[in-house]
XYZ file of C-alpha atoms in Angstrom:
479
model
C 23.562 -6.769 -14.432
C 24.165 -3.658 -12.359
C 22.870 -0.484 -13.923
C 26.020 1.171 -13.025
C 28.379 -1.296 -14.620
C 30.195 -0.746 -18.066
C 28.655 -4.087 -18.998
C 25.161 -2.649 -18.699
C 26.044 0.530 -20.622
C 27.782 -1.561 -23.382
C 24.735 -3.987 -23.523
C 22.316 -1.034 -24.000
C 24.444 0.673 -26.430
C 24.612 -2.697 -28.615
C 20.777 -3.124 -28.205
C 20.095 0.520 -29.219
C 22.385 -0.001 -32.352
C 21.112 -3.339 -33.223
C 17.436 -2.165 -32.857
C 17.955 0.735 -35.307
C 19.942 -1.164 -38.192
C 16.617 -1.907 -39.737
C 13.043 -0.744 -39.628
C 11.386 -4.152 -39.939
C 9.146 -4.769 -37.134
C 9.851 -8.598 -36.998
C 13.693 -7.882 -36.978
C 13.182 -5.510 -34.257
C 11.022 -7.832 -32.164
C 13.919 -10.279 -32.229
C 16.305 -7.756 -31.164
C 14.202 -6.947 -28.083
C 13.395 -10.711 -27.357
C 17.260 -11.385 -27.407
C 17.947 -8.321 -25.278
C 15.703 -9.561 -22.640
C 17.005 -13.093 -22.672
C 20.631 -11.631 -22.352
C 19.602 -9.462 -19.515
C 17.831 -12.241 -17.652
C 20.932 -14.579 -18.475
C 23.346 -11.996 -16.593
C 21.727 -12.798 -13.393
C 22.441 -16.604 -13.705
C 25.455 -18.801 -12.920
C 23.582 -22.056 -13.900
C 20.903 -22.609 -16.474
C 18.695 -24.517 -13.908
C 18.196 -21.174 -11.978
C 15.792 -19.967 -14.716
C 13.667 -23.024 -15.016
C 11.190 -21.655 -12.264
C 10.834 -18.597 -14.039
C 10.010 -20.286 -17.400
C 7.557 -22.471 -15.565
C 5.870 -19.358 -13.936
C 5.625 -17.888 -17.443
C 4.345 -20.851 -18.956
C 1.423 -21.158 -16.239
C 0.683 -17.468 -16.728
C 0.415 -17.913 -20.519
C -1.627 -21.226 -20.167
C -4.159 -19.312 -18.018
C -4.363 -16.542 -20.589
C -4.998 -18.894 -23.411
C -7.784 -20.942 -21.393
C -9.349 -17.426 -20.690
C -9.383 -16.706 -24.426
C -11.245 -19.962 -24.981
C -13.633 -19.461 -22.191
C -14.048 -15.892 -20.299
C -15.828 -17.323 -17.213
C -15.451 -16.131 -13.629
C -14.730 -19.695 -12.554
C -11.775 -20.087 -15.230
C -10.494 -16.507 -14.045
C -10.756 -17.484 -10.307
C -8.878 -20.813 -10.726
C -6.191 -19.051 -12.926
C -5.670 -16.265 -10.245
C -5.316 -18.665 -7.385
C -2.835 -21.011 -9.391
C -0.897 -17.984 -10.350
C -0.696 -16.643 -6.922
C -0.013 -19.999 -5.184
C 2.915 -20.401 -7.837
C 4.194 -16.823 -6.878
C 4.011 -17.268 -3.140
C 5.895 -20.752 -3.354
C 8.782 -19.309 -5.547
C 9.074 -16.131 -3.457
C 9.546 -18.132 -0.288
C 7.404 -16.093 2.015
C 8.537 -16.794 5.611
C 4.804 -17.455 6.740
C 4.924 -20.476 4.472
C 8.001 -22.249 5.441
C 5.988 -25.446 5.944
C 5.295 -25.615 2.274
C 8.849 -26.360 1.522
C 11.215 -24.916 -1.219
C 12.802 -26.033 -4.365
C 15.934 -27.840 -3.438
C 18.250 -25.338 -5.539
C 19.000 -21.631 -6.135
C 16.929 -19.961 -8.746
C 16.111 -16.614 -10.040
C 13.582 -14.451 -8.040
C 14.383 -11.041 -9.536
C 11.564 -9.595 -11.511
C 9.011 -12.182 -10.334
C 6.807 -9.672 -8.486
C 6.403 -7.568 -11.474
C 5.771 -10.422 -13.958
C 3.134 -11.331 -11.415
C 1.328 -7.964 -12.167
C 1.640 -8.339 -15.782
C 0.066 -11.731 -16.104
C -2.731 -10.885 -13.687
C -3.409 -7.795 -15.675
C -3.642 -9.621 -18.982
C -5.873 -12.159 -17.413
C -8.209 -9.508 -15.977
C -8.517 -7.621 -19.126
C -9.007 -10.763 -21.173
C -11.645 -11.895 -18.762
C -13.376 -8.440 -18.969
C -13.078 -8.091 -22.765
C -10.763 -5.099 -22.614
C -8.033 -7.028 -24.245
C -9.215 -8.981 -27.445
C -5.951 -8.982 -29.154
C -4.582 -12.685 -29.335
C -1.240 -12.611 -27.615
C 1.454 -15.110 -29.043
C 4.106 -16.838 -26.654
C 6.940 -14.578 -28.141
C 5.009 -11.302 -27.646
C 3.906 -12.612 -24.261
C 7.570 -13.057 -23.390
C 8.799 -9.711 -24.822
C 5.988 -8.060 -22.486
C 6.394 -10.100 -19.417
C 10.140 -9.863 -19.521
C 10.837 -6.664 -21.098
C 14.293 -5.915 -19.801
C 13.621 -2.181 -19.093
C 10.811 -3.090 -16.815
C 12.010 -6.530 -15.668
C 13.430 -5.756 -12.279
C 10.776 -3.167 -10.887
C 8.509 -1.555 -13.524
C 7.192 0.622 -14.309
C 4.215 -1.427 -14.721
C 3.005 -0.869 -18.228
C -0.276 -2.228 -19.672
C -0.195 -4.743 -22.471
C -2.205 -2.746 -24.721
C 0.374 0.389 -24.320
C 3.514 -2.007 -24.999
C 1.737 -3.526 -27.982
C 1.451 -0.099 -29.779
C 5.122 0.103 -29.885
C 6.346 -3.464 -29.789
C 9.212 -3.493 -32.470
C 7.648 -0.170 -33.732
C 9.609 3.109 -32.871
C 6.917 5.479 -31.672
C 8.586 8.379 -33.246
C 11.734 8.626 -35.402
C 14.890 9.705 -33.627
C 16.416 12.930 -34.341
C 19.019 15.071 -32.756
C 16.502 16.629 -30.236
C 15.068 13.563 -29.155
C 18.445 11.663 -28.756
C 19.676 14.455 -26.677
C 16.501 14.605 -24.445
C 16.823 10.777 -23.961
C 20.504 10.968 -22.919
C 19.773 13.865 -20.669
C 17.061 11.881 -19.159
C 19.510 8.944 -18.537
C 22.276 11.157 -17.140
C 19.943 12.719 -14.709
C 18.842 9.527 -13.499
C 22.585 8.496 -12.980
C 22.887 11.839 -11.013
C 20.147 10.805 -8.762
C 21.428 7.189 -8.365
C 25.008 7.641 -8.174
C 25.236 10.927 -6.282
C 22.218 11.841 -4.332
C 21.022 8.260 -3.378
C 24.510 6.883 -2.922
C 25.330 9.763 -0.459
C 22.303 9.496 1.434
C 22.967 5.808 1.690
C 26.299 6.391 3.000
C 24.987 8.460 5.746
C 22.258 5.897 6.469
C 24.605 2.990 6.669
C 26.788 5.026 9.234
C 23.812 5.836 11.379
C 21.599 2.717 11.197
C 24.054 0.162 13.054
C 23.863 2.403 16.212
C 19.979 1.622 16.307
C 20.439 -2.156 15.937
C 23.455 -2.745 18.324
C 23.249 -4.538 21.573
C 25.115 -1.849 23.491
C 22.781 0.859 25.268
C 22.457 4.166 23.654
C 21.192 7.408 25.547
C 17.366 7.853 24.960
C 17.612 11.332 23.159
C 20.635 10.251 21.171
C 18.671 6.986 20.198
C 15.742 9.112 19.006
C 17.860 11.909 17.171
C 19.787 8.928 15.325
C 16.507 7.144 14.570
C 15.135 10.522 12.936
C 18.185 10.997 10.963
C 18.489 7.472 9.729
C 14.808 7.347 8.762
C 15.083 10.788 6.870
C 18.202 9.580 4.881
C 16.651 6.290 4.043
C 13.523 7.999 2.597
C 15.916 10.416 0.469
C 17.794 7.283 -0.479
C 14.837 5.266 -1.544
C 13.260 8.085 -3.492
C 16.348 9.087 -5.403
C 17.478 5.316 -5.823
C 13.974 4.395 -7.445
C 13.138 7.642 -9.437
C 16.501 7.608 -10.692
C 16.293 4.144 -11.842
C 13.154 4.964 -13.640
C 14.685 8.192 -15.176
C 17.428 5.746 -16.731
C 14.947 2.937 -17.981
C 12.609 5.566 -19.363
C 15.509 7.450 -21.295
C 16.676 4.210 -22.804
C 13.049 3.279 -23.644
C 12.896 6.312 -25.792
C 15.790 5.398 -27.683
C 14.225 2.106 -28.422
C 10.848 3.795 -29.512
C 9.087 2.686 -26.340
C 6.916 4.993 -24.122
C 7.196 3.898 -20.732
C 4.642 5.549 -18.007
C 6.135 7.930 -15.340
C 6.382 6.592 -11.917
C 6.780 9.679 -9.821
C 5.148 12.800 -9.712
C 6.945 15.097 -7.051
C 5.587 12.931 -4.191
C 6.970 15.115 -1.494
C 4.702 18.143 -2.449
C 1.606 15.871 -1.444
C -0.729 17.427 1.004
C -2.240 14.037 2.234
C -1.221 10.428 2.406
C -3.717 9.510 -0.228
C -2.263 11.935 -2.625
C 1.258 11.042 -1.771
C 0.421 7.630 -3.248
C -1.016 9.160 -6.327
C 2.384 10.769 -6.999
C 4.642 7.689 -5.553
C 5.094 4.530 -7.505
C 2.118 5.751 -9.546
C 2.127 2.521 -11.746
C 1.721 0.368 -8.825
C -0.837 2.596 -7.181
C -2.865 2.652 -10.364
C -2.668 -1.109 -10.840
C -4.002 -1.855 -7.376
C -6.824 0.746 -7.963
C -7.791 -0.984 -11.244
C -7.450 -4.584 -10.319
C -8.268 -4.511 -6.369
C -9.676 -1.488 -4.939
C -12.365 -0.670 -7.684
C -13.638 -4.375 -7.829
C -13.593 -4.717 -4.032
C -15.499 -1.475 -3.597
C -17.993 -2.584 -6.297
C -18.526 -5.737 -4.522
C -18.885 -4.343 -1.049
C -21.397 -1.783 -2.149
C -23.404 -4.598 -4.189
C -23.540 -6.458 -1.037
C -24.309 -3.568 1.300
C -26.195 -1.241 -0.869
C -26.560 1.659 1.641
C -25.767 5.320 0.875
C -24.756 6.108 4.647
C -22.293 3.164 4.414
C -20.688 4.157 1.024
C -18.114 6.288 2.579
C -17.278 3.713 5.066
C -17.105 0.959 2.610
C -14.454 3.040 0.776
C -12.490 3.302 4.044
C -12.551 -0.343 4.247
C -11.472 -0.927 0.565
C -8.574 1.696 1.059
C -7.372 -0.484 4.217
C -7.521 -3.743 2.418
C -5.883 -2.421 -0.765
C -3.039 -0.652 1.099
C -2.606 -3.568 3.462
C -2.092 -5.995 0.475
C 0.186 -3.639 -1.289
C 2.140 -3.234 1.746
C 2.535 -7.186 2.381
C 3.539 -7.423 -1.182
C 6.661 -5.428 -0.582
C 8.408 -8.228 1.295
C 8.549 -11.937 2.386
C 8.700 -11.587 6.200
C 6.291 -10.778 9.075
C 7.611 -7.165 9.302
C 5.890 -6.310 5.850
C 2.634 -7.384 7.286
C 3.140 -4.593 9.776
C 4.270 -2.240 6.914
C 0.981 -3.203 4.992
C -0.907 -2.568 8.136
C 0.572 0.957 8.686
C 0.032 1.631 4.901
C -3.604 0.759 5.174
C -4.104 2.494 8.558
C -2.656 5.754 7.126
C -4.953 5.564 4.016
C -7.912 4.799 6.219
C -7.165 7.554 8.748
C -6.673 10.112 5.899
C -10.027 9.150 4.363
C -11.828 9.206 7.597
C -10.284 12.734 8.248
C -11.671 13.907 4.816
C -14.998 12.570 5.522
C -15.310 14.127 9.051
C -14.055 17.423 7.972
C -16.622 17.548 5.025
C -19.429 16.501 7.437
C -18.293 19.308 9.990
C -17.415 22.009 8.037
C -18.975 21.719 4.742
C -17.026 21.155 1.477
C -16.507 25.057 0.878
C -15.084 25.596 4.492
C -12.833 22.368 4.359
C -11.438 23.396 1.062
C -10.487 26.892 2.455
C -8.765 25.243 5.427
C -6.765 22.835 3.097
C -5.530 25.973 1.164
C -4.217 27.755 4.288
C -0.384 27.950 4.702
C -0.061 26.396 8.059
C -2.297 23.441 7.022
C -0.371 22.852 3.917
C 2.979 22.513 5.350
C 1.759 20.729 8.438
C 0.058 18.336 6.181
C 3.063 17.785 4.094
C 5.411 17.268 7.173
C 2.908 14.790 8.646
C 2.511 12.768 5.326
C 6.252 12.438 4.734
C 7.140 11.869 8.431
C 4.585 9.048 8.703
C 5.869 7.611 5.475
C 9.472 7.795 6.754
C 8.603 6.103 9.819
C 6.846 3.326 8.020
C 9.816 2.694 5.874
C 11.690 1.302 8.923
C 9.831 -1.909 8.080
C 11.997 -1.855 4.816
C 15.312 -1.540 6.442
C 14.613 -3.604 9.538
C 13.044 -6.597 7.954
C 13.441 -9.213 10.669
C 10.614 -9.430 13.521
C 13.077 -9.616 16.370
C 15.203 -6.797 15.380
C 12.136 -4.665 14.543
C 10.459 -5.326 17.934
C 13.800 -4.884 19.868
C 14.072 -1.366 18.336
C 10.490 -0.509 19.163
C 11.049 -1.678 22.766
C 14.248 0.498 23.112
C 12.382 3.409 21.908
C 9.279 3.065 23.682
C 5.997 4.881 23.074
C 7.623 8.297 23.965
C 10.719 7.543 21.565
C 8.546 6.822 18.707
C 6.244 9.718 19.254
C 9.061 12.047 19.773
C 10.717 10.819 16.637
C 7.546 11.174 14.602
C 7.104 14.829 15.834
C 10.690 15.659 14.746
C 10.268 14.220 11.460
C 7.006 16.258 10.925
C 8.715 19.538 11.956
C 11.745 18.656 9.748
C 9.968 17.915 6.727
C 7.474 20.805 7.008
C 10.311 23.408 7.726
C 12.267 22.020 4.815
C 9.423 22.029 2.432
C 8.454 25.676 3.480
C 12.212 26.849 3.098
C 12.623 25.174 -0.345
C 9.213 26.983 -1.526
C 10.297 30.321 -0.248
C 13.614 30.157 -1.891
C 11.934 29.060 -5.389
C 9.482 32.003 -4.862
C 12.056 34.616 -4.235
C 14.762 33.393 -6.739
C 13.910 34.756 -10.188
C 16.027 34.025 -13.119
C 16.362 36.989 -15.429
C 14.704 36.368 -19.052
C 18.114 36.904 -20.749
C 19.877 34.482 -18.389
C 16.857 31.855 -18.996
C 17.548 32.149 -22.695
C 21.236 31.466 -22.330
C 20.539 28.430 -20.119
C 18.292 26.998 -22.885
C 21.054 27.359 -25.429
C 22.855 24.443 -26.946
C 26.251 25.384 -25.514
C 24.943 25.744 -21.801
C 22.803 22.367 -22.182
C 25.765 20.519 -23.353
C 27.840 21.793 -20.589
C 25.196 21.058 -18.097
C 25.224 17.346 -19.462
C 28.711 17.127 -19.356
C 29.213 18.624 -15.801
C 26.617 16.047 -14.618
C 28.609 13.134 -16.040
C 31.754 14.462 -14.459
C 29.813 14.637 -11.123
C 28.829 11.273 -11.464
C 32.323 9.946 -12.195
C 33.749 12.148 -9.357
C 31.269 10.902 -6.580
C 31.540 7.406 -7.608
C 35.319 7.461 -7.407
C 34.960 9.342 -3.892
C 32.393 6.788 -2.488
C 34.240 3.585 -3.817
C 30.699 2.072 -3.529
C 28.700 0.817 -6.587
C 25.111 1.422 -5.889
C 22.449 -1.197 -6.541
C 18.917 -0.726 -6.968
C 16.909 -0.915 -3.702
C 13.650 -2.142 -5.031
C 15.256 -5.161 -6.646
C 14.858 -6.898 -3.183
C 11.123 -6.358 -3.027
């Protein structure tokens, strides 16, 4: 079910109306469960396609139930291995082709995020952070929540349970308007900005992958533009999707966590990942980085090694997070690039503090030149690494690198750093110099202007969608 389809809008409208017909919690839970089932069914052409998903959910629930009975490390380890092996088998990772496949097509959309939810419940039951007994229907409503089913945000069960069938706040005129405004803003990002960037990217990228020779400087210029447009496309596609589901969630009394916080203002790679896909970063922090660092520190209890153990833990965490994004060998490279970026960033911070001291290092990071160079470097590195997400087959990826050579890759990197740094500086200068008079600001927050703004956004969505003649899809659905 595409987010931009009339069917999806009709489905959401019917779900919201049905949810608010009664304030009965059991009734509302039935509505949410039915909505989840209908949403999943929209991806199916045959009932058998959903059987592997049911088996995966049943395995996860069985592991959780066993952990309720016995919260031992051995049971937890066996459960994690069983769930991970099932996930790897169903996702058809290219590294494990020899394991064989199920001999029929089946649903894999949403599987990655269901994995996170199952592992989170198992870890929290094991640690005692989650004592609430979860029934099978509550497990289904949480694991297959249609708002988060495709690609998150990753919500903790404890937070979901607080609003499961219970509207967190009563809907009134203001809250409905805010929710609709958030949804429309999401569609503006999704249908206008992301679709336009995708249009430019789709025009440029074939020139990089074609067999015909392209002059070196043109190749580098096209690569830099394609990488930039893909980064813009990915951000507005993904954050637009989040705006839409968070807005719909408010209409259903659900408070979904934010997933983005102005990532392009980050001054370092580590800060970037605190602002980009935040629920994924936090999940890996709580359930991989922290336990891994504790394990390493327990085995190597030396103060001089602590910082380097943190670097190693960062590298492994980002490597795993990168590999999770896809099923081909190129995603191992993506994971390595993410791990290298995080590790180098951490080593740089440690080296600067040791060489300059905390006070002088802090002063350095507040200088204008450092800020914009760091912002350009961060986004430029991320944009180059994203190549792994749009050149997903190893032969094509290596062919592109061979054609660019070391000089081409480094030259493109320098161009991207300069382009993003100059753009960030220009935008900040414009914001600092453009002051909206108080009287105009008051008019902008008035009801008439707010409604006109909302209506103009909706008209723009229709106009651009008509011009592009292309229904956008959600890019993270493939990961």
